[in-house]
Amino acid sequence: MSRRITRSARKALREDDPEKKFTELKDPVLVNREKKKTTLGKFKTLLVRYPFLMNGAQAATLTLLGTLTKQLVYSGEFVPIDILKFTLIATFLMTPISVVWYGRLHKKKFTSVANLLLEWTILTPLLTGIFWVAKSLFESQTIPATMEEWNGCRDLLVQSYAFWVPWSIVRLIACPVPMYVLFNSIGTFVWTIIQAILLDLEK
């Protein structure tokens, strides 16, 4: 496809009416350039160009805010080590794995249903297990070894399914693949608050 912009396309670019510009303009090169000028367009471009950096920064911010909200609003105590622990796990473990997973899976061109089933049967248990091991290393400097310790991971996985299955269905409908990890980071924030509320109700 030629990368040159036609004369008619240049004329359309000078249109004052944005709606007319985008509905009547047929030049795909110019349409892409115009879309990239918008704030959302620039954001999507950065997500595609720097997936690990962008998603890592977003995961760190949302995890920090979620943990901080949980502590200050619901538990009533400020624990910096927990904020650091969960933020590091989300940024340097969960996010890179998720970026690679969604990127590779998207290239396979599976159906949406197949993608969700693979996520629920492989990715969700994998991330839950990694989170459980990392959390144990932070707290006791040991890897869970007994069945009782791993039972906690199993219980966490069951609870996670109750939230992440419907969340991933909404994500499939609501956003494109490059924004999946961001949507999941928002989900982590929401899930953290829900867990805090449930714990508060049990008291």
XYZ file of N, CA and C in Angstrom:
609
model
N 0.849 -1.195 0.000
C 0.000 0.000 0.000
C 0.888 1.250 0.000
N 0.547 2.205 -0.835
C 1.326 3.428 -0.900
C 1.176 4.230 0.384
N 2.287 4.827 0.829
C 2.259 5.623 2.042
C 2.027 7.097 1.721
N 1.883 7.444 0.431
C 1.668 8.840 0.061
C 0.238 9.250 0.342
N 0.061 10.499 0.711
C -1.270 11.038 0.986
C -1.770 11.762 -0.258
N -2.963 11.424 -0.698
C -3.515 12.002 -1.917
C -3.919 13.456 -1.691
N -4.160 14.173 -2.809
C -4.563 15.580 -2.728
C -5.910 15.717 -2.035
N -6.844 14.779 -2.339
C -8.164 14.844 -1.703
C -8.060 14.602 -0.198
N -7.110 13.755 0.163
C -6.924 13.488 1.582
C -6.385 14.711 2.305
N -5.468 15.408 1.647
C -4.935 16.635 2.244
C -6.037 17.671 2.449
N -6.947 17.738 1.471
C -8.063 18.676 1.583
C -8.966 18.294 2.754
N -9.211 16.997 2.891
C -10.059 16.535 3.992
C -9.422 16.848 5.334
N -8.111 16.793 5.389
C -7.400 17.066 6.635
C -7.637 18.484 7.111
N -7.875 19.405 6.161
C -8.078 20.810 6.523
C -9.515 21.117 6.908
N -10.394 20.101 6.853
C -11.793 20.306 7.217
C -11.909 20.704 8.693
N -12.792 21.678 8.962
C -12.996 22.105 10.347
C -13.897 21.145 11.108
N -14.750 20.441 10.399
C -15.699 19.521 11.028
C -15.030 18.149 11.209
N -14.689 17.754 12.445
C -14.005 16.477 12.677
C -14.809 15.288 12.190
N -16.147 15.351 12.365
C -16.980 14.218 11.958
C -16.908 14.026 10.443
N -16.969 15.127 9.716
C -16.875 15.045 8.262
C -15.496 14.554 7.846
N -14.506 14.984 8.575
C -13.139 14.597 8.254
C -12.975 13.080 8.311
N -13.530 12.470 9.345
C -13.327 11.038 9.534
C -14.321 10.169 8.772
N -15.503 10.709 8.474
C -16.493 9.889 7.761
C -16.272 9.936 6.257
N -15.811 11.065 5.739
C -15.641 11.196 4.304
C -14.232 10.870 3.842
N -13.294 10.913 4.740
C -11.907 10.653 4.373
C -11.707 9.173 4.080
N -11.108 8.841 2.955
C -10.926 7.443 2.579
C -9.465 7.002 2.639
N -8.558 7.928 2.775
C -7.136 7.587 2.778
C -6.766 6.927 4.105
N -6.420 5.634 4.148
C -6.140 4.935 5.418
C -4.906 5.458 6.123
N -3.925 5.935 5.365
C -2.704 6.468 5.974
C -3.028 7.700 6.798
N -3.817 8.588 6.222
C -4.166 9.823 6.915
C -5.085 9.552 8.094
N -6.029 8.621 7.922
C -6.917 8.272 9.028
C -6.110 7.794 10.223
N -5.120 6.933 9.980
C -4.276 6.437 11.070
C -3.489 7.551 11.725
N -2.993 8.476 10.914
C -2.232 9.592 11.477
C -3.115 10.468 12.357
N -4.345 10.722 11.886
C -5.261 11.555 12.655
C -5.644 10.889 13.977
N -5.893 9.597 13.936
C -6.268 8.882 15.144
C -5.148 8.905 16.171
N -3.901 8.807 15.708
C -2.761 8.798 16.620
C -2.541 10.146 17.291
N -3.175 11.220 16.746
C -3.017 12.540 17.336
C -3.896 12.718 18.566
N -4.947 11.924 18.693
C -5.817 12.047 19.848
C -5.127 11.494 21.086
N -5.604 11.901 22.265
C -5.003 11.432 23.517
C -5.109 9.919 23.646
N -6.296 9.379 23.363
C -6.485 7.936 23.440
C -5.633 7.218 22.405
N -5.535 7.827 21.218
C -4.716 7.224 20.173
C -3.249 7.155 20.575
N -2.751 8.233 21.181
C -1.363 8.256 21.643
C -1.148 7.222 22.737
N -2.138 7.105 23.625
C -2.042 6.145 24.724
C -1.974 4.714 24.187
N -2.832 4.392 23.231
C -2.826 3.051 22.637
C -1.517 2.778 21.913
N -0.998 3.801 21.244
C 0.272 3.640 20.539
C 1.401 3.311 21.511
N 1.421 4.001 22.651
C 2.445 3.738 23.663
C 2.292 2.348 24.262
N 1.042 1.911 24.447
C 0.798 0.564 24.979
C 1.363 -0.503 24.047
N 1.195 -0.293 22.750
C 1.690 -1.265 21.780
C 3.209 -1.191 21.657
N 3.743 0.027 21.704
C 5.181 0.211 21.500
C 5.992 -0.176 22.731
N 5.471 0.146 23.924
C 6.193 -0.164 25.170
C 5.278 -0.944 26.125
N 4.911 -2.167 25.780
C 3.915 -2.901 26.583
C 4.355 -3.189 28.015
N 5.613 -3.552 28.210
C 6.074 -3.886 29.559
C 6.185 -2.640 30.432
N 6.741 -1.573 29.871
C 6.907 -0.333 30.634
C 5.561 0.290 30.981
N 4.696 0.432 29.994
C 3.401 1.077 30.222
C 2.528 0.269 31.167
N 2.407 -1.027 30.905
C 1.553 -1.862 31.752
C 2.141 -2.031 33.144
N 3.466 -2.069 33.244
C 4.101 -2.155 34.554
C 3.835 -0.923 35.401
N 3.941 0.252 34.777
C 3.685 1.505 35.500
C 2.228 1.594 35.944
N 1.319 1.164 35.073
C -0.109 1.196 35.410
C -0.433 0.204 36.527
N 0.144 -0.986 36.446
C -0.095 -2.006 37.470
C 0.445 -1.537 38.820
N 1.626 -0.932 38.811
C 2.224 -0.436 40.061
C 1.328 0.630 40.691
N 0.857 1.568 39.876
C 0.019 2.656 40.383
C -1.295 2.144 40.961
N -1.976 1.282 40.202
C -3.288 0.798 40.640
C -3.176 -0.152 41.829
N -2.134 -0.978 41.861
C -1.940 -1.870 43.008
C -1.620 -1.071 44.263
N -0.771 -0.063 44.123
C -0.439 0.797 45.257
C -1.694 1.489 45.791
N -2.492 2.043 44.884
C -3.714 2.738 45.310
C -4.716 1.780 45.946
N -4.839 0.580 45.374
C -5.773 -0.398 45.919
C -5.378 -0.846 47.317
N -4.100 -1.155 47.497
C -3.613 -1.597 48.806
C -3.713 -0.479 49.833
N -3.375 0.726 49.419
C -3.439 1.879 50.318
C -4.883 2.161 50.732
N -5.801 2.090 49.776
C -7.222 2.295 50.085
C -7.726 1.237 51.054
N -7.353 -0.004 50.802
C -7.761 -1.101 51.675
C -7.276 -0.869 53.103
N -6.033 -0.422 53.245
C -5.457 -0.217 54.572
C -6.093 0.958 55.298
N -6.158 2.088 54.628
C -6.596 3.314 55.305
C -8.103 3.379 55.515
N -8.872 2.833 54.572
C -10.336 2.943 54.656
C -10.946 1.801 55.445
N -10.416 0.585 55.256
C -11.072 -0.581 55.840
C -10.346 -1.169 57.051
N -9.035 -1.320 56.967
C -8.320 -1.913 58.102
C -7.918 -0.868 59.137
N -7.796 0.384 58.700
C -7.467 1.455 59.627
C -6.020 1.513 60.049
N -5.141 0.788 59.380
C -3.719 0.834 59.713
C -2.876 0.904 58.451
N -1.777 1.630 58.559
C -0.877 1.836 57.430
C 0.301 0.881 57.552
N 0.444 -0.039 56.568
C 1.527 -1.027 56.596
C 2.337 -0.887 55.304
N 3.409 -0.099 55.323
C 4.189 0.158 54.103
C 4.745 -1.108 53.451
N 5.135 -2.095 54.266
C 5.737 -3.303 53.703
C 4.743 -4.064 52.832
N 3.457 -4.025 53.204
C 2.434 -4.693 52.390
C 2.244 -3.974 51.057
N 2.276 -2.650 51.109
C 2.152 -1.865 49.878
C 3.307 -2.192 48.939
N 4.527 -2.219 49.494
C 5.707 -2.535 48.695
C 5.625 -3.956 48.143
N 5.228 -4.898 48.979
C 5.162 -6.313 48.595
C 4.208 -6.523 47.419
N 2.980 -6.061 47.567
C 1.985 -6.303 46.525
C 2.281 -5.524 45.246
N 2.848 -4.332 45.395
C 3.195 -3.534 44.219
C 4.315 -4.189 43.422
N 5.324 -4.699 44.104
C 6.437 -5.369 43.419
C 5.968 -6.648 42.723
N 5.123 -7.410 43.404
C 4.614 -8.656 42.804
C 3.811 -8.353 41.540
N 2.943 -7.352 41.621
C 2.112 -7.004 40.466
C 2.938 -6.463 39.306
N 3.939 -5.638 39.629
C 4.713 -4.957 38.594
C 5.708 -5.875 37.900
N 6.424 -6.676 38.672
C 7.546 -7.434 38.111
C 7.268 -8.928 37.902
N 6.125 -9.414 38.343
C 5.780 -10.818 38.123
C 4.490 -10.968 37.325
N 3.396 -10.489 37.897
C 2.090 -10.700 37.273
C 1.967 -9.989 35.915
N 2.420 -8.740 35.861
C 2.256 -7.960 34.636
C 3.081 -8.487 33.464
N 4.387 -8.742 33.617
C 5.152 -9.269 32.475
C 4.603 -10.593 31.942
N 4.195 -11.468 32.851
C 3.621 -12.753 32.423
C 2.340 -12.517 31.638
N 1.510 -11.602 32.110
C 0.243 -11.305 31.428
C 0.485 -10.686 30.055
N 1.461 -9.787 29.960
C 1.773 -9.151 28.673
C 2.186 -10.203 27.649
N 3.071 -11.104 28.057
C 3.525 -12.165 27.152
C 2.363 -13.091 26.787
N 1.565 -13.451 27.769
C 0.440 -14.371 27.543
C -0.538 -13.814 26.509
N -1.020 -12.598 26.732
C -2.026 -12.033 25.827
C -1.434 -11.751 24.448
N -0.174 -11.350 24.401
C 0.474 -11.094 23.120
C 0.598 -12.354 22.278
N 1.057 -13.435 22.918
C 1.213 -14.706 22.203
C -0.142 -15.284 21.809
N -1.091 -15.216 22.720
C -2.403 -15.805 22.453
C -3.123 -15.067 21.326
N -2.946 -13.740 21.297
C -3.581 -12.940 20.259
C -3.072 -13.333 18.872
N -1.795 -13.684 18.781
C -1.205 -14.071 17.498
C -1.696 -15.436 17.017
N -2.189 -16.257 17.950
C -2.666 -17.594 17.583
C -4.012 -17.562 16.867
N -4.719 -16.459 16.971
C -6.011 -16.289 16.301
C -7.051 -17.325 16.742
N -7.028 -17.682 18.034
C -8.062 -18.571 18.547
C -9.378 -17.807 18.655
N -10.472 -18.540 18.861
C -11.758 -17.879 19.086
C -11.757 -17.232 20.472
N -12.675 -16.308 20.679
C -12.769 -15.627 21.975
C -13.066 -16.615 23.106
N -13.929 -17.585 22.820
C -14.266 -18.583 23.835
C -13.044 -19.413 24.191
N -12.268 -19.810 23.188
C -11.053 -20.593 23.437
C -10.051 -19.792 24.254
N -9.911 -18.504 23.939
C -8.984 -17.644 24.694
C -9.377 -17.570 26.169
N -10.670 -17.416 26.420
C -11.133 -17.333 27.806
C -10.919 -18.649 28.544
N -11.216 -19.766 27.891
C -11.042 -21.068 28.531
C -9.574 -21.333 28.854
N -8.686 -20.961 27.946
C -7.255 -21.118 28.196
C -6.803 -20.231 29.350
N -7.341 -19.015 29.397
C -6.997 -18.102 30.492
C -7.441 -18.650 31.841
N -8.670 -19.166 31.882
C -9.211 -19.660 33.151
C -8.535 -20.944 33.614
N -8.123 -21.790 32.665
C -7.551 -23.088 33.046
C -6.030 -23.069 33.196
N -5.366 -22.077 32.582
C -3.898 -22.035 32.650
C -3.394 -20.764 33.336
N -3.771 -19.602 32.787
C -3.197 -18.348 33.287
C -3.623 -18.029 34.720
N -4.916 -18.151 35.000
C -5.398 -17.809 36.347
C -4.762 -18.681 37.431
N -4.733 -20.013 37.279
C -4.037 -20.837 38.284
C -2.541 -20.523 38.371
N -1.921 -20.256 37.208
C -0.489 -19.945 37.190
C -0.192 -18.674 37.976
N -0.945 -17.608 37.699
C -0.717 -16.338 38.387
C -1.040 -16.447 39.877
N -2.065 -17.210 40.209
C -2.413 -17.391 41.622
C -1.295 -18.115 42.355
N -0.748 -19.164 41.736
C 0.355 -19.900 42.346
C 1.605 -19.055 42.507
N 1.929 -18.269 41.476
C 3.102 -17.389 41.543
C 2.910 -16.336 42.627
N 1.725 -15.773 42.685
C 1.429 -14.788 43.728
C 1.595 -15.403 45.115
N 1.095 -16.621 45.295
C 1.148 -17.280 46.601
C 2.585 -17.553 47.030
N 3.407 -18.013 46.093
C 4.811 -18.297 46.394
C 5.568 -16.998 46.697
N 5.347 -15.974 45.862
C 6.030 -14.690 46.077
C 5.627 -14.075 47.409
N 4.352 -14.149 47.738
C 3.856 -13.619 49.016
C 4.521 -14.354 50.191
N 4.652 -15.668 50.073
C 5.289 -16.450 51.125
C 6.765 -16.086 51.276
N 7.438 -15.873 50.158
C 8.856 -15.495 50.202
C 9.041 -14.134 50.869
N 8.135 -13.206 50.590
C 8.202 -11.890 51.219
C 7.976 -11.994 52.728
N 7.000 -12.808 53.122
C 6.574 -12.834 54.519
C 7.422 -13.748 55.408
N 7.843 -14.904 54.869
C 8.577 -15.851 55.719
C 9.875 -16.348 55.102
N 10.206 -15.827 53.916
C 11.427 -16.215 53.205
C 11.486 -17.710 52.902
N 10.330 -18.350 52.782
C 10.258 -19.766 52.445
C 9.171 -20.001 51.401
N 9.305 -21.097 50.676
C 8.282 -21.498 49.713
C 7.288 -22.421 50.418
N 5.984 -22.263 50.186
C 5.005 -23.153 50.828
C 5.352 -24.617 50.576
N 5.403 -25.389 51.665
C 5.835 -26.784 51.549
C 4.778 -27.774 51.993
N 3.920 -27.377 52.914
C 2.930 -28.307 53.457
C 1.606 -28.185 52.704
N 0.797 -29.232 52.813
C -0.510 -29.219 52.175
C -1.397 -28.122 52.753
N -1.241 -27.869 54.025
C -2.033 -26.826 54.673
C -1.722 -25.450 54.088
N -0.451 -25.220 53.811
C -0.064 -23.935 53.216
C -0.616 -23.803 51.797
N -0.603 -24.875 51.048
C -1.110 -24.829 49.677
C -2.631 -24.789 49.635
N -3.274 -25.245 50.709
C -4.734 -25.136 50.777
C -5.173 -23.677 50.730
N -4.343 -22.811 51.301
C -4.645 -21.380 51.245
C -4.617 -20.867 49.812
N -3.682 -21.393 49.016
C -3.601 -21.018 47.603
C -4.833 -21.513 46.852
N -5.267 -22.731 47.176
C -6.475 -23.284 46.542
C -7.701 -22.431 46.864
N -7.831 -22.033 48.123
C -8.972 -21.201 48.527
C -8.941 -19.853 47.807
N -7.736 -19.291 47.673
C -7.589 -18.013 46.964
C -7.981 -18.161 45.500
N -7.619 -19.280 44.894
C -7.964 -19.524 43.491
C -9.477 -19.605 43.303
N -10.147 -20.306 44.197
C -11.604 -20.423 44.116
C -12.255 -19.047 44.232
N -11.771 -18.237 45.181
C -12.303 -16.888 45.339
C -12.021 -16.036 44.096
N -10.842 -16.223 43.534
C -10.461 -15.448 42.350
C -11.374 -15.733 41.169
N -11.724 -16.991 40.990
C -12.611 -17.347 39.880
C -13.946 -16.615 39.984
N -14.438 -16.462 41.194
C -15.730 -15.809 41.385
C -15.711 -14.370 40.868
N -14.532 -13.746 40.920
C -14.420 -12.372 40.441
C -13.902 -12.312 39.009
N -12.815 -13.050 38.712
C -12.113 -12.873 37.445
C -12.831 -13.476 36.247
N -13.661 -14.481 36.445
C -14.398 -15.041 35.305
C -15.355 -13.995 34.713
N -16.254 -13.404 35.510
C -17.116 -12.354 34.924
C -16.333 -11.130 34.475
N -15.257 -10.794 35.206
C -14.450 -9.622 34.831
C -13.815 -9.824 33.454
N -13.288 -11.016 33.194
C -12.649 -11.274 31.909
C -13.651 -11.280 30.759
N -14.886 -11.670 31.042
C -15.932 -11.615 30.009
C -16.246 -10.162 29.655
N -16.353 -9.320 30.670
C -16.577 -7.886 30.438
C -15.400 -7.291 29.676
N -14.190 -7.684 30.047
C -12.977 -7.184 29.377
C -12.975 -7.547 27.898
N -13.400 -8.763 27.588
C -13.457 -9.219 26.208
C -14.370 -8.326 25.373
N -15.471 -7.894 25.970
C -16.446 -7.063 25.269
C -16.011 -5.595 25.231
N -15.340 -5.146 26.293
C -15.132 -3.709 26.488
C -13.869 -3.139 25.856
N -12.824 -3.944 25.665
C -11.569 -3.320 25.239
C -10.758 -4.206 24.293
N -9.848 -3.591 23.518
C -8.985 -4.341 22.605
C -7.869 -5.056 23.374
N -7.218 -5.996 22.718
C -6.191 -6.825 23.360
C -5.060 -6.006 24.000
N -4.517 -4.949 23.354
C -3.433 -4.199 23.989
C -3.799 -3.585 25.341
N -5.111 -3.459 25.621
C -5.539 -2.857 26.879
C -5.996 -3.897 27.903
N -5.809 -5.191 27.595
C -6.242 -6.248 28.510
C -5.544 -6.149 29.868
N -4.237 -5.945 29.854
C -3.481 -5.922 31.114
C -3.891 -4.719 31.953
N -4.121 -3.575 31.315
C -4.603 -2.395 32.035
C -5.962 -2.678 32.655
N -6.849 -3.297 31.888
C -8.179 -3.624 32.403
C -8.063 -4.582 33.589
N -7.126 -5.525 33.513
C -6.909 -6.446 34.631
C -6.342 -5.724 35.849
N -5.503 -4.716 35.615
C -4.968 -3.936 36.734
C -6.087 -3.172 37.446
N -7.016 -2.653 36.659
C -8.191 -2.009 37.245
C -8.995 -3.044 38.029
N -9.087 -4.256 37.469
C -9.766 -5.340 38.170
C -9.103 -5.684 39.486
N -7.778 -5.664 39.505
C -7.049 -5.934 40.747
C -7.389 -4.900 41.812
N -7.493 -3.640 41.397
C -7.880 -2.575 42.321
C -9.272 -2.859 42.894
N -10.218 -3.180 42.005
C -11.599 -3.461 42.437
C -11.636 -4.694 43.341
N -10.903 -5.743 42.961
C -10.880 -6.995 43.723
C -10.284 -6.776 45.116
N -9.268 -5.935 45.212
C -8.662 -5.623 46.510
C -9.674 -4.965 47.439
N -10.462 -4.040 46.894
C -11.479 -3.355 47.694
C -12.579 -4.329 48.106
N -12.994 -5.187 47.176
C -14.036 -6.174 47.491
C -13.581 -7.099 48.616
N -12.333 -7.561 48.548
C -11.799 -8.427 49.601
C -11.805 -7.721 50.949
N -11.452 -6.430 50.927
C -11.439 -5.662 52.175
C -12.846 -5.545 52.749
N -13.830 -5.318 51.876
C -15.220 -5.205 52.326
C -15.702 -6.527 52.914
N -15.378 -7.631 52.251
C -15.793 -8.945 52.734
C -15.172 -9.256 54.095
N -13.914 -8.928 54.254
C -13.236 -9.142 55.537
C -13.869 -8.288 56.623
N -14.254 -7.058 56.260
C -14.875 -6.154 57.217
C -16.241 -6.670 57.646
N -16.984 -7.269 56.726
C -18.310 -7.813 57.046
C -18.221 -9.049 57.948
N -17.107 -9.768 57.857
C -16.954 -10.980 58.664
C -16.615 -10.673 60.117
N -16.184 -9.444 60.390
C -15.778 -9.091 61.764
C -17.009 -8.998 62.689
